Amino acid sequence: MYDLIIIGGGPAGLAAAVKAKECGLKKVMICERSTELGGILNQCIHNGFGLTYFKEELTGPEYASRFIDMLKETDVEVRTDTMVLDISPEKEVHMVSPAMGYRVEKAKAVILAMGCRERSRGALSIPGTRPAGVYTAGAAQKYVNIDGYLPGRRVVILGSGDIGLIMARRLTLEGCKVLACVELNEYSSGLNRNIVQCLNDYDIPLLLSHTVTNISGDRRVERVTVSEVDNKTKQPIPGTEQYFDCDTLLLSVGLIPENELSRDAGINLDPRTKGPYVYDNMETSLPGVFACGNVLHVHDLVDFVTQEAQRAAAAAAEYVKKGQPERGEVLDVKTAGGVTYTVPQQICPADLEGDTKVSFRVNRVFGKSRIVVSSGDRELFTQKKPFMMPGEMQNVMLPADILKAAEDSITVEARED
Amino acid sequence: MKELICIVCPRGCRLTVNENNDYAVTGNSCKRGEVYGKAEVTAPVRVVTSTVRVLQDGRVPSRDRAVRCPVKTSDAIPKGLIFDAVKAIEAASVKPPVRIGDVIIPHICGTQADLVATKNII
Ligand SMILES: Cc1cc2nc3c(=O)[nH]c(=O)nc-3n(C[C@H](O)[C@H](O)[C@H](O)COP(=O)(O)OP(=O)(O)OC[C@H]3O[C@@H](n4cnc5c(N)ncnc54)[C@H](O)[C@@H]3O)c2cc1C
Ligand code: SF4
């Protein structure tokens, strides 16, 4: 019997494992389906990781190795090349690996840290032929950075998520011609920094309010058609077609938390985040099962993944030592005014001491604005924000006394000044 | 006045640089933003990241053997030198074992920066 089994060996799983040991748990295991630890960070060779957490700027592999080194100092059992297939409500974890075959291990607590996968939906709705040469941006990133070959030579990117932007620069440096980055919305969902550093630096056009309306090519992509869209209806405007002769179309149209395991285990999922509903201690609807990182909601900064994982691991340790906490009154966290979701979705104010971090995203670009947290018609908390956009996850720290003063629910709202 | 977005870290603060007042920077949340704002207007620099080939001589091929080693310039280099650096990186290779921070090309393109490994490869 394990104290804790962690599923996923990316930054969330790694930070959770190290923290669980610090909190005094004895038998801890981490399962990773890939042959090495580090998760998505292994293919993110660009820099920009760790400024918040380590106060220095690291590349993805460097950030991962900091935690891999810390993990080596512990006796956490690391099972790589091990795919978790199923979790039962009794916290039996079914796994399979070439080395050990099929195994069922039981744990007192489980942390879900499976990360996310890329949407490919963008391609499915595009008319035209189905030639080779259409990839998700993350798959292309793996081909280039891990396997060392190029997916093509002349590239159009659909969607301006961070992976697409990063790949625009990466492929340009490798000698490819990136013709355009095409974004359906009137703003990019990627970080500003990446727009400046990856597109503007190399004069790659960012076509906002545009989409790919046709793919043509016999065996391989030969041409894509790009049209402007109406911002209200999101429908292509006839007569605005542009043609790009290219051999590759990359899709960077968003990430979805990888929750097949969670769903099969009967864990309640939030349709907004596509991740589990969690309490302020990161516990899901299944007692003793916690979630953190991209499996819970898609993060843009790994530093926040690390912090969330530490919060989950500390709570898992508490659960193992003391059993299910008395929840007392539970506050639902509601959203209004452009806030699309929150994590956590529920807060139990009874034993809160310090501040509780609430993460959320907004649905459009906000200039100078305020985050207002209220309960009923009472405003409990406000915080100024100079600038917010959908691509950047936002956080507020809510003091325990204001949460204790709330009744039934709190509402997190964004108001532009 | 020049408006730009700080790219030193993912926060992306909006900076204003005043060329007429000794490149005074406002809008930054930390010192690094000030340094960046000044430099971006006077002499722009970038950290370059890429990968180099991992030599496989005599090694048994297997699916968990790395074929590429990620690298970065230890400091930002002038923007105008990025493509020269990329050429130098293309020609380079490493022989395992490699440790994070190992210098692969000292003083790349005659700059103060070295090309260093960003992953441990055994
Ligand atoms: C292209 C890209 C660029 C980014 N750029 C930046 C940046 O510049 N700065 C920054 O701070 N952040 C950046 N991020 C964000 C950050 O890297 C991610 O938020 C972070 O890696 C998420 O960590 P995670 O552990 O939740 O998920 P992952 O890193 O995806 O790890 C999940 C792990 O779980 C494993 N797994 C999944 N299912 C199973 C299973 N059933 N059994 C066993 N193992 C399983 C997977 O193999 C994987 O290793 C970027 C992300 C991407 C994709
Ligand atoms: S000013 Fe500082 S905090 Fe703001 S983006 Fe630049 S480096 Fe980051």
XYZ file of N, CA and C in Angstrom, chain A residues 25-216:
576
model
N 5.432 12.180 3.896
C 4.846 10.922 3.428
C 5.967 9.913 3.179
N 5.650 8.632 3.425
C 6.711 7.613 3.324
C 6.754 6.981 1.938
N 5.754 6.169 1.621
C 5.812 5.455 0.333
C 5.116 6.262 -0.750
N 5.914 6.852 -1.630
C 5.363 7.683 -2.698
C 5.848 7.135 -4.036
N 4.938 7.032 -5.002
C 5.317 6.571 -6.332
C 4.871 7.582 -7.369
N 5.665 7.724 -8.427
C 5.276 8.584 -9.535
C 5.317 7.732 -10.808
N 4.230 7.762 -11.583
C 4.142 6.968 -12.822
C 4.166 7.901 -14.016
N 4.999 7.599 -14.989
C 5.117 8.426 -16.186
C 5.105 7.509 -17.406
N 4.236 7.814 -18.367
C 4.124 6.892 -19.502
C 5.289 7.029 -20.484
N 5.956 8.167 -20.474
C 7.097 8.365 -21.359
C 8.340 7.714 -20.741
N 9.425 7.642 -21.537
C 10.628 6.993 -21.003
C 11.424 7.926 -20.100
N 11.073 9.217 -20.090
C 11.785 10.115 -19.173
C 10.816 11.057 -18.468
N 11.274 11.576 -17.326
C 10.482 12.549 -16.579
C 10.599 13.913 -17.243
N 9.681 14.820 -16.910
C 9.804 16.201 -17.409
C 8.591 16.659 -18.205
N 7.814 15.700 -18.741
C 6.584 16.066 -19.449
C 6.859 16.936 -20.655
N 5.947 17.854 -20.905
C 6.000 18.706 -22.083
C 7.267 19.582 -22.086
N 7.851 19.790 -20.885
C 9.034 20.656 -20.802
C 10.195 20.133 -21.626
N 10.256 18.825 -21.838
C 11.378 18.268 -22.605
C 11.421 18.790 -24.030
N 10.260 19.086 -24.582
C 10.268 19.586 -25.956
C 10.230 21.104 -26.021
N 10.039 21.775 -24.881
C 10.013 23.236 -24.840
C 11.421 23.741 -24.583
N 12.261 23.728 -25.635
C 13.681 24.050 -25.440
C 13.930 25.549 -25.361
N 12.871 26.356 -25.613
C 13.027 27.801 -25.537
C 13.126 28.241 -24.082
N 13.570 29.495 -23.882
C 13.694 29.981 -22.507
C 12.452 30.760 -22.112
N 12.306 31.011 -20.830
C 11.136 31.751 -20.365
C 10.433 31.033 -19.232
N 11.082 30.049 -18.658
C 10.483 29.283 -17.573
C 11.154 29.639 -16.254
N 10.362 29.776 -15.212
C 10.942 29.841 -13.871
C 11.203 31.208 -13.294
N 10.819 32.276 -13.990
C 11.134 33.595 -13.434
C 10.429 33.825 -12.099
N 9.205 33.373 -11.972
C 8.486 33.557 -10.717
C 9.035 32.628 -9.634
N 9.258 31.387 -9.992
C 9.610 30.396 -8.966
C 11.092 30.417 -8.608
N 11.959 30.428 -9.611
C 13.399 30.380 -9.344
C 14.060 31.752 -9.458
N 13.293 32.771 -9.861
C 13.837 34.116 -10.078
C 14.971 34.079 -11.099
N 14.935 33.133 -12.006
C 15.850 33.168 -13.141
C 15.125 32.603 -14.343
N 15.729 32.834 -15.499
C 15.057 32.440 -16.702
C 15.679 31.167 -17.238
N 14.893 30.108 -17.271
C 15.414 28.801 -17.667
C 14.725 28.318 -18.933
N 15.321 27.329 -19.589
C 14.618 26.645 -20.674
C 13.783 25.531 -20.038
N 12.887 24.937 -20.822
C 12.044 23.859 -20.300
C 12.841 22.712 -19.697
N 13.814 22.150 -20.441
C 14.583 21.026 -19.875
C 15.330 21.408 -18.604
N 15.817 22.658 -18.529
C 16.525 23.078 -17.315
C 15.575 23.151 -16.130
N 14.370 23.687 -16.379
C 13.378 23.781 -15.301
C 13.052 22.377 -14.778
N 12.813 21.454 -15.710
C 12.480 20.079 -15.315
C 13.622 19.464 -14.525
N 14.856 19.706 -14.963
C 15.978 19.029 -14.312
C 16.162 19.505 -12.878
N 15.771 20.755 -12.575
C 15.860 21.220 -11.186
C 15.050 20.288 -10.281
N 13.852 19.929 -10.752
C 12.983 19.089 -9.923
C 13.394 17.622 -9.998
N 13.909 17.208 -11.153
C 14.375 15.823 -11.266
C 15.544 15.609 -10.295
N 16.432 16.623 -10.201
C 17.550 16.529 -9.253
C 17.054 16.476 -7.812
N 16.049 17.305 -7.481
C 15.501 17.281 -6.112
C 14.886 15.918 -5.822
N 14.227 15.361 -6.834
C 13.559 14.069 -6.661
C 14.579 12.965 -6.399
N 15.751 13.097 -7.032
C 16.806 12.081 -6.855
C 17.285 12.023 -5.408
N 17.150 13.129 -4.682
C 17.563 13.171 -3.283
C 16.558 12.458 -2.376
N 15.432 12.049 -2.918
C 14.400 11.415 -2.101
C 14.322 9.927 -2.441
N 13.469 9.206 -1.701
C 13.303 7.785 -2.018
C 11.990 7.546 -2.773
N 11.495 8.540 -3.468
C 10.276 8.369 -4.266
C 10.538 7.316 -5.346
N 9.600 6.386 -5.473
C 9.757 5.343 -6.489
C 9.303 5.905 -7.837
N 10.213 5.920 -8.801
C 9.899 6.484 -10.111
C 9.668 5.336 -11.092
N 8.479 5.274 -11.652
C 8.231 4.277 -12.692
C 7.986 4.991 -14.009
N 9.029 5.028 -14.855
C 8.843 5.602 -16.181
C 8.385 4.489 -17.118
N 8.010 4.869 -18.349
C 7.544 3.888 -19.336
C 6.332 3.128 -18.779
N 5.610 3.780 -17.895
C 4.492 3.150 -17.194
C 3.234 3.966 -17.434
N 2.284 3.336 -18.086
C 1.047 4.023 -18.445
C -0.046 3.629 -17.460
N -0.693 4.610 -16.856
C -1.813 4.305 -15.966
C -3.075 4.163 -16.820
N -3.787 3.060 -16.621
C -4.953 2.755 -17.453
C -6.254 3.067 -16.751
N -6.248 2.987 -15.439
C -7.509 3.073 -14.716
C -7.251 3.401 -13.243
N -8.174 4.158 -12.660
C -8.138 4.402 -11.216
C -9.511 4.028 -10.686
N -9.551 3.211 -9.662
C -10.866 2.854 -9.113
C -11.210 3.831 -7.992
N -12.496 3.933 -7.638
C -12.875 4.815 -6.528
C -12.191 4.416 -5.215
N -11.714 3.170 -5.123
C -10.989 2.733 -3.918
C -9.513 3.100 -4.011
N -9.167 3.857 -5.029
C -7.794 4.297 -5.270
C -6.832 3.133 -5.550
N -7.331 2.181 -6.350
C -6.444 1.177 -6.917
C -6.041 1.686 -8.292
N -4.747 1.750 -8.506
C -4.235 2.320 -9.751
C -3.739 1.181 -10.641
N -4.369 1.058 -11.810
C -4.000 -0.003 -12.755
C -2.982 0.555 -13.726
N -1.869 -0.122 -13.873
C -0.826 0.412 -14.759
C -0.162 -0.693 -15.553
N 0.466 -0.306 -16.669
C 1.127 -1.302 -17.500
C 2.462 -0.732 -17.978
N 3.489 -1.602 -17.990
C 4.804 -1.164 -18.483
C 5.528 -2.363 -19.065
N 6.448 -2.117 -20.021
C 7.205 -3.234 -20.591
C 7.997 -3.975 -19.509
N 8.501 -3.251 -18.506
C 9.351 -3.881 -17.500
C 8.561 -4.732 -16.513
N 7.379 -4.278 -16.121
C 6.662 -4.951 -15.040
C 5.331 -5.546 -15.461
N 4.952 -5.335 -16.722
C 3.667 -5.853 -17.173
C 2.511 -5.112 -16.526
N 1.420 -5.834 -16.299
C 0.213 -5.208 -15.755
C 0.255 -5.272 -14.234
N 0.057 -4.143 -13.591
C 0.117 -4.104 -12.128
C -1.056 -3.319 -11.581
N -1.504 -3.688 -10.402
C -2.486 -2.870 -9.692
C -1.868 -2.492 -8.353
N -1.722 -1.194 -8.098
C -1.142 -0.734 -6.836
C -2.187 0.099 -6.115
N -2.266 -0.100 -4.792
C -3.266 0.628 -4.029
C -2.602 1.785 -3.284
N -3.314 2.907 -3.203
C -2.746 4.069 -2.520
C -3.779 4.691 -1.600
N -3.283 5.381 -0.542
C -4.199 6.102 0.337
C -4.671 7.386 -0.330
N -3.784 7.980 -1.131
C -4.164 9.193 -1.873
C -3.556 9.138 -3.272
N -4.207 9.834 -4.206
C -3.744 9.876 -5.591
C -3.696 11.334 -6.034
N -2.646 11.690 -6.769
C -2.609 13.024 -7.392
C -2.643 12.850 -8.908
N -3.605 13.509 -9.534
C -3.716 13.498 -10.991
C -2.840 14.623 -11.542
N -1.874 14.269 -12.395
C -0.977 15.285 -12.980
C -0.664 14.895 -14.424
N -1.725 14.555 -15.165
C -1.537 13.991 -16.512
C -1.367 15.041 -17.604
N -1.439 16.325 -17.250
C -1.225 17.353 -18.263
C -2.390 17.475 -19.236
N -2.098 17.917 -20.451
C -3.172 18.114 -21.416
C -2.720 17.657 -22.798
N -3.672 17.619 -23.710
C -3.284 17.320 -25.093
C -3.821 18.403 -26.006
N -3.362 18.364 -27.256
C -3.739 19.437 -28.174
C -5.058 19.140 -28.845
N -5.828 20.176 -29.040
C -7.031 20.069 -29.849
C -6.623 19.867 -31.288
N -7.336 19.022 -32.017
C -7.067 18.931 -33.449
C -8.339 19.309 -34.195
N -9.350 19.687 -33.427
C -10.662 19.996 -33.970
C -10.605 21.011 -35.106
N -9.659 21.969 -35.009
C -9.537 23.021 -36.009
C -9.525 22.470 -37.424
N -8.845 21.317 -37.598
C -8.683 20.775 -38.948
C -9.949 20.098 -39.430
N -10.692 19.549 -38.475
C -11.822 18.703 -38.864
C -12.904 19.487 -39.586
N -12.996 20.774 -39.258
C -14.076 21.559 -39.838
C -13.638 22.300 -41.098
N -12.390 22.091 -41.541
C -11.920 22.800 -42.738
C -12.238 21.963 -43.981
N -12.921 22.551 -44.960
C -13.194 21.800 -46.183
C -11.902 21.531 -46.956
N -11.994 20.640 -47.929
C -10.841 20.366 -48.781
C -10.402 18.927 -48.674
N -9.241 18.640 -49.265
C -8.740 17.270 -49.261
C -8.076 16.994 -47.926
N -7.680 15.751 -47.689
C -7.024 15.382 -46.435
C -5.611 14.863 -46.705
N -4.754 15.738 -47.252
C -3.405 15.299 -47.581
C -2.512 15.242 -46.342
N -1.305 14.652 -46.500
C -0.311 14.675 -45.427
C 0.191 16.105 -45.282
N 0.747 16.414 -44.123
C 1.315 17.743 -43.939
C 0.523 18.607 -42.983
N -0.532 18.048 -42.371
C -1.282 18.791 -41.354
C -0.918 18.199 -39.993
N -0.318 19.011 -39.133
C 0.117 18.532 -37.823
C -0.364 19.483 -36.748
N -0.467 18.970 -35.518
C -0.613 19.912 -34.409
C 0.770 20.526 -34.161
N 0.764 21.746 -33.630
C 2.030 22.454 -33.413
C 2.911 21.705 -32.420
N 2.294 21.097 -31.414
C 3.071 20.365 -30.404
C 3.726 19.129 -30.990
N 3.035 18.451 -31.914
C 3.634 17.279 -32.566
C 4.839 17.744 -33.375
N 4.683 18.868 -34.096
C 5.801 19.397 -34.885
C 6.964 19.767 -33.965
N 6.626 20.312 -32.797
C 7.665 20.695 -31.837
C 8.466 19.463 -31.401
N 7.772 18.367 -31.210
C 8.465 17.138 -30.821
C 9.344 16.643 -31.968
N 8.826 16.649 -33.189
C 9.643 16.193 -34.330
C 10.929 16.989 -34.432
N 10.815 18.311 -34.300
C 11.985 19.163 -34.507
C 12.956 19.061 -33.327
N 12.420 19.217 -32.105
C 13.309 19.382 -30.955
C 13.795 18.071 -30.348
N 13.003 17.031 -30.439
C 13.410 15.754 -29.836
C 13.950 14.815 -30.911
N 13.204 14.692 -32.013
C 13.584 13.707 -33.025
C 14.538 14.274 -34.071
N 14.572 15.621 -34.191
C 15.561 16.227 -35.075
C 15.233 16.196 -36.553
N 13.969 16.233 -36.923
C 13.672 16.456 -38.343
C 12.548 17.456 -38.535
N 12.490 18.018 -39.735
C 11.527 19.082 -40.004
C 10.239 18.514 -40.588
N 9.097 19.053 -40.178
C 7.830 18.558 -40.724
C 7.578 19.036 -42.152
N 8.256 20.107 -42.608
C 8.031 20.634 -43.957
C 8.901 21.850 -44.166
N 8.667 22.588 -45.238
C 9.526 23.722 -45.590
C 8.784 25.044 -45.640
N 7.567 25.018 -46.160
C 6.769 26.241 -46.262
C 5.518 26.039 -45.423
N 5.364 26.882 -44.414
C 4.435 26.564 -43.341
C 3.414 27.680 -43.116
N 2.160 27.291 -42.924
C 1.136 28.213 -42.429
C 0.694 27.681 -41.071
N 0.484 28.583 -40.123
C 0.068 28.170 -38.788
C -1.341 28.673 -38.521
N -2.224 27.767 -38.167
C -3.599 28.158 -37.818
C -3.718 28.204 -36.304
N -4.093 29.379 -35.792
C -4.209 29.555 -34.347
C -2.948 30.218 -33.843
N -3.106 31.130 -32.883
C -1.929 31.837 -32.387
C -1.702 31.526 -30.926
N -1.961 30.263 -30.545
C -1.597 29.804 -29.200
C -0.083 29.801 -29.078
N 0.387 29.711 -27.821
C 1.832 29.823 -27.605
C 2.652 28.790 -28.369
N 2.156 27.584 -28.443
C 2.966 26.560 -29.117
C 3.140 26.923 -30.583
N 2.082 27.446 -31.207
C 2.161 27.851 -32.603
C 3.166 28.981 -32.796
N 3.134 29.951 -31.895
C 4.056 31.089 -31.989
C 5.497 30.621 -31.819
N 5.703 29.800 -30.799
C 7.052 29.278 -30.540
C 7.555 28.500 -31.758
N 6.653 27.741 -32.384
C 7.061 26.950 -33.542
C 7.314 27.819 -34.771
N 6.643 28.958 -34.873
C 6.897 29.861 -35.994
C 8.365 30.288 -35.977
N 8.849 30.653 -34.801
C 10.255 31.064 -34.682
C 11.201 29.877 -34.864
N 10.851 28.789 -34.230
C 11.724 27.620 -34.269
C 11.946 27.155 -35.709
N 10.857 27.087 -36.474
C 10.961 26.621 -37.858
C 11.693 27.645 -38.716
N 11.484 28.937 -38.440
C 12.203 29.977 -39.177
C 13.706 29.817 -38.960
N 14.104 29.609 -37.711
C 15.531 29.442 -37.416
C 16.090 28.196 -38.086
N 15.253 27.188 -38.278
C 15.705 25.962 -38.934
C 15.664 26.078 -40.454
N 15.353 27.252 -40.960
C 15.425 27.451 -42.406
C 14.103 27.314 -43.148
N 13.004 27.112 -42.427
C 11.699 27.027 -43.089
C 11.174 28.439 -43.342
N 10.213 28.536 -44.254
C 9.550 29.805 -44.482
C 8.173 29.722 -43.825
N 7.954 30.547 -42.807
C 6.630 30.583 -42.188
C 5.866 31.742 -42.822
N 4.804 31.405 -43.558
C 4.139 32.402 -44.403
C 3.194 33.281 -43.608
N 2.501 32.694 -42.641
C 1.562 33.488 -41.851
C 1.097 32.684 -40.646
N 0.678 33.442 -39.638
C 0.017 32.847 -38.496
C -1.413 33.408 -38.518
N -2.389 32.516 -38.578
C -3.773 32.891 -38.857
C -4.615 32.687 -37.596
N -5.272 33.746 -37.129
C -6.021 33.667 -35.869
C -7.481 34.080 -36.085
N -8.387 33.228 -35.639
C -9.816 33.478 -35.809
C -10.297 34.715 -35.028
N -9.804 34.872 -33.802
C -10.267 35.977 -32.954
C -9.585 37.285 -33.323
N -10.087 38.366 -32.715
C -9.453 39.642 -33.018
C -8.251 39.909 -32.114
N -7.931 38.935 -31.247
C -6.726 39.024 -30.421
C -6.054 37.657 -30.446
N -4.772 37.635 -30.107
C -4.073 36.355 -30.042
C -4.273 35.735 -28.674
N -4.352 34.404 -28.625
C -4.464 33.741 -27.329
C -3.084 33.475 -26.739
N -2.041 33.814 -27.474
C -0.685 33.573 -26.977
C -0.196 34.722 -26.118
N 0.908 34.490 -25.405
C 1.504 35.535 -24.582
C 2.091 36.618 -25.488
N 1.972 37.875 -25.043
C 2.528 39.017 -25.764
C 3.970 38.819 -26.152
N 4.699 38.364 -25.161
C 6.124 38.142 -25.336
C 6.392 37.270 -26.563
N 5.553 36.237 -26.737
C 5.783 35.340 -27.868
C 5.416 35.990 -29.197
N 4.437 36.883 -29.177
C 4.094 37.576 -30.417
C 5.265 38.465 -30.838
N 5.825 39.182 -29.861
C 6.964 40.062 -30.152
C 8.163 39.240 -30.619
N 8.498 38.217 -29.806
C 9.758 37.506 -29.984
C 9.722 36.502 -31.132
N 8.563 35.966 -31.412
C 8.493 34.863 -32.374
C 7.950 35.300 -33.727
N 7.042 36.271 -33.756
C 6.495 36.714 -35.041
C 7.146 38.020 -35.488
N 7.009 39.066 -34.673
C 7.497 40.386 -35.081
C 8.988 40.387 -35.407
N 9.775 39.675 -34.594
C 11.222 39.629 -34.824
C 11.548 39.103 -36.219
N 10.712 38.255 -36.761
C 11.014 37.613 -38.049
C 10.043 38.046 -39.138
N 9.321 39.131 -38.883
C 8.380 39.677 -39.865
C 7.379 38.651 -40.364
N 6.908 37.788 -39.463
C 5.884 36.828 -39.856
C 4.527 37.487 -39.614
N 3.687 37.597 -40.633
C 2.417 38.284 -40.431
C 1.470 37.516 -39.503
N 0.820 38.247 -38.608
C -0.229 37.674 -37.765
C -1.549 38.178 -38.332
N -2.333 37.287 -38.915
C -3.607 37.673 -39.521
C -4.719 37.438 -38.515
N -5.096 38.493 -37.781
C -6.176 38.387 -36.803
C -7.510 38.393 -37.541
N -8.552 37.819 -36.946
C -9.875 37.723 -37.566
C -9.813 37.058 -38.940
N -8.996 36.020 -39.041
C -8.883 35.248 -40.278
C -8.938 33.765 -39.919
N -9.286 32.945 -40.901
C -9.202 31.503 -40.677
C -8.873 30.779 -41.976
N -8.474 29.517 -41.829
C -8.197 28.699 -43.008
C -9.529 28.129 -43.487
N -9.858 28.379 -44.756
C -11.162 27.932 -45.259
C -11.052 26.790 -46.259
N -9.839 26.466 -46.689
C -9.701 25.301 -47.559
C -8.267 24.784 -47.518
N -8.161 23.450 -47.602
C -6.837 22.824 -47.714
C -6.835 22.081 -49.030
N -5.847 22.307 -49.902
C -5.818 21.506 -51.109
C -4.453 20.861 -51.279
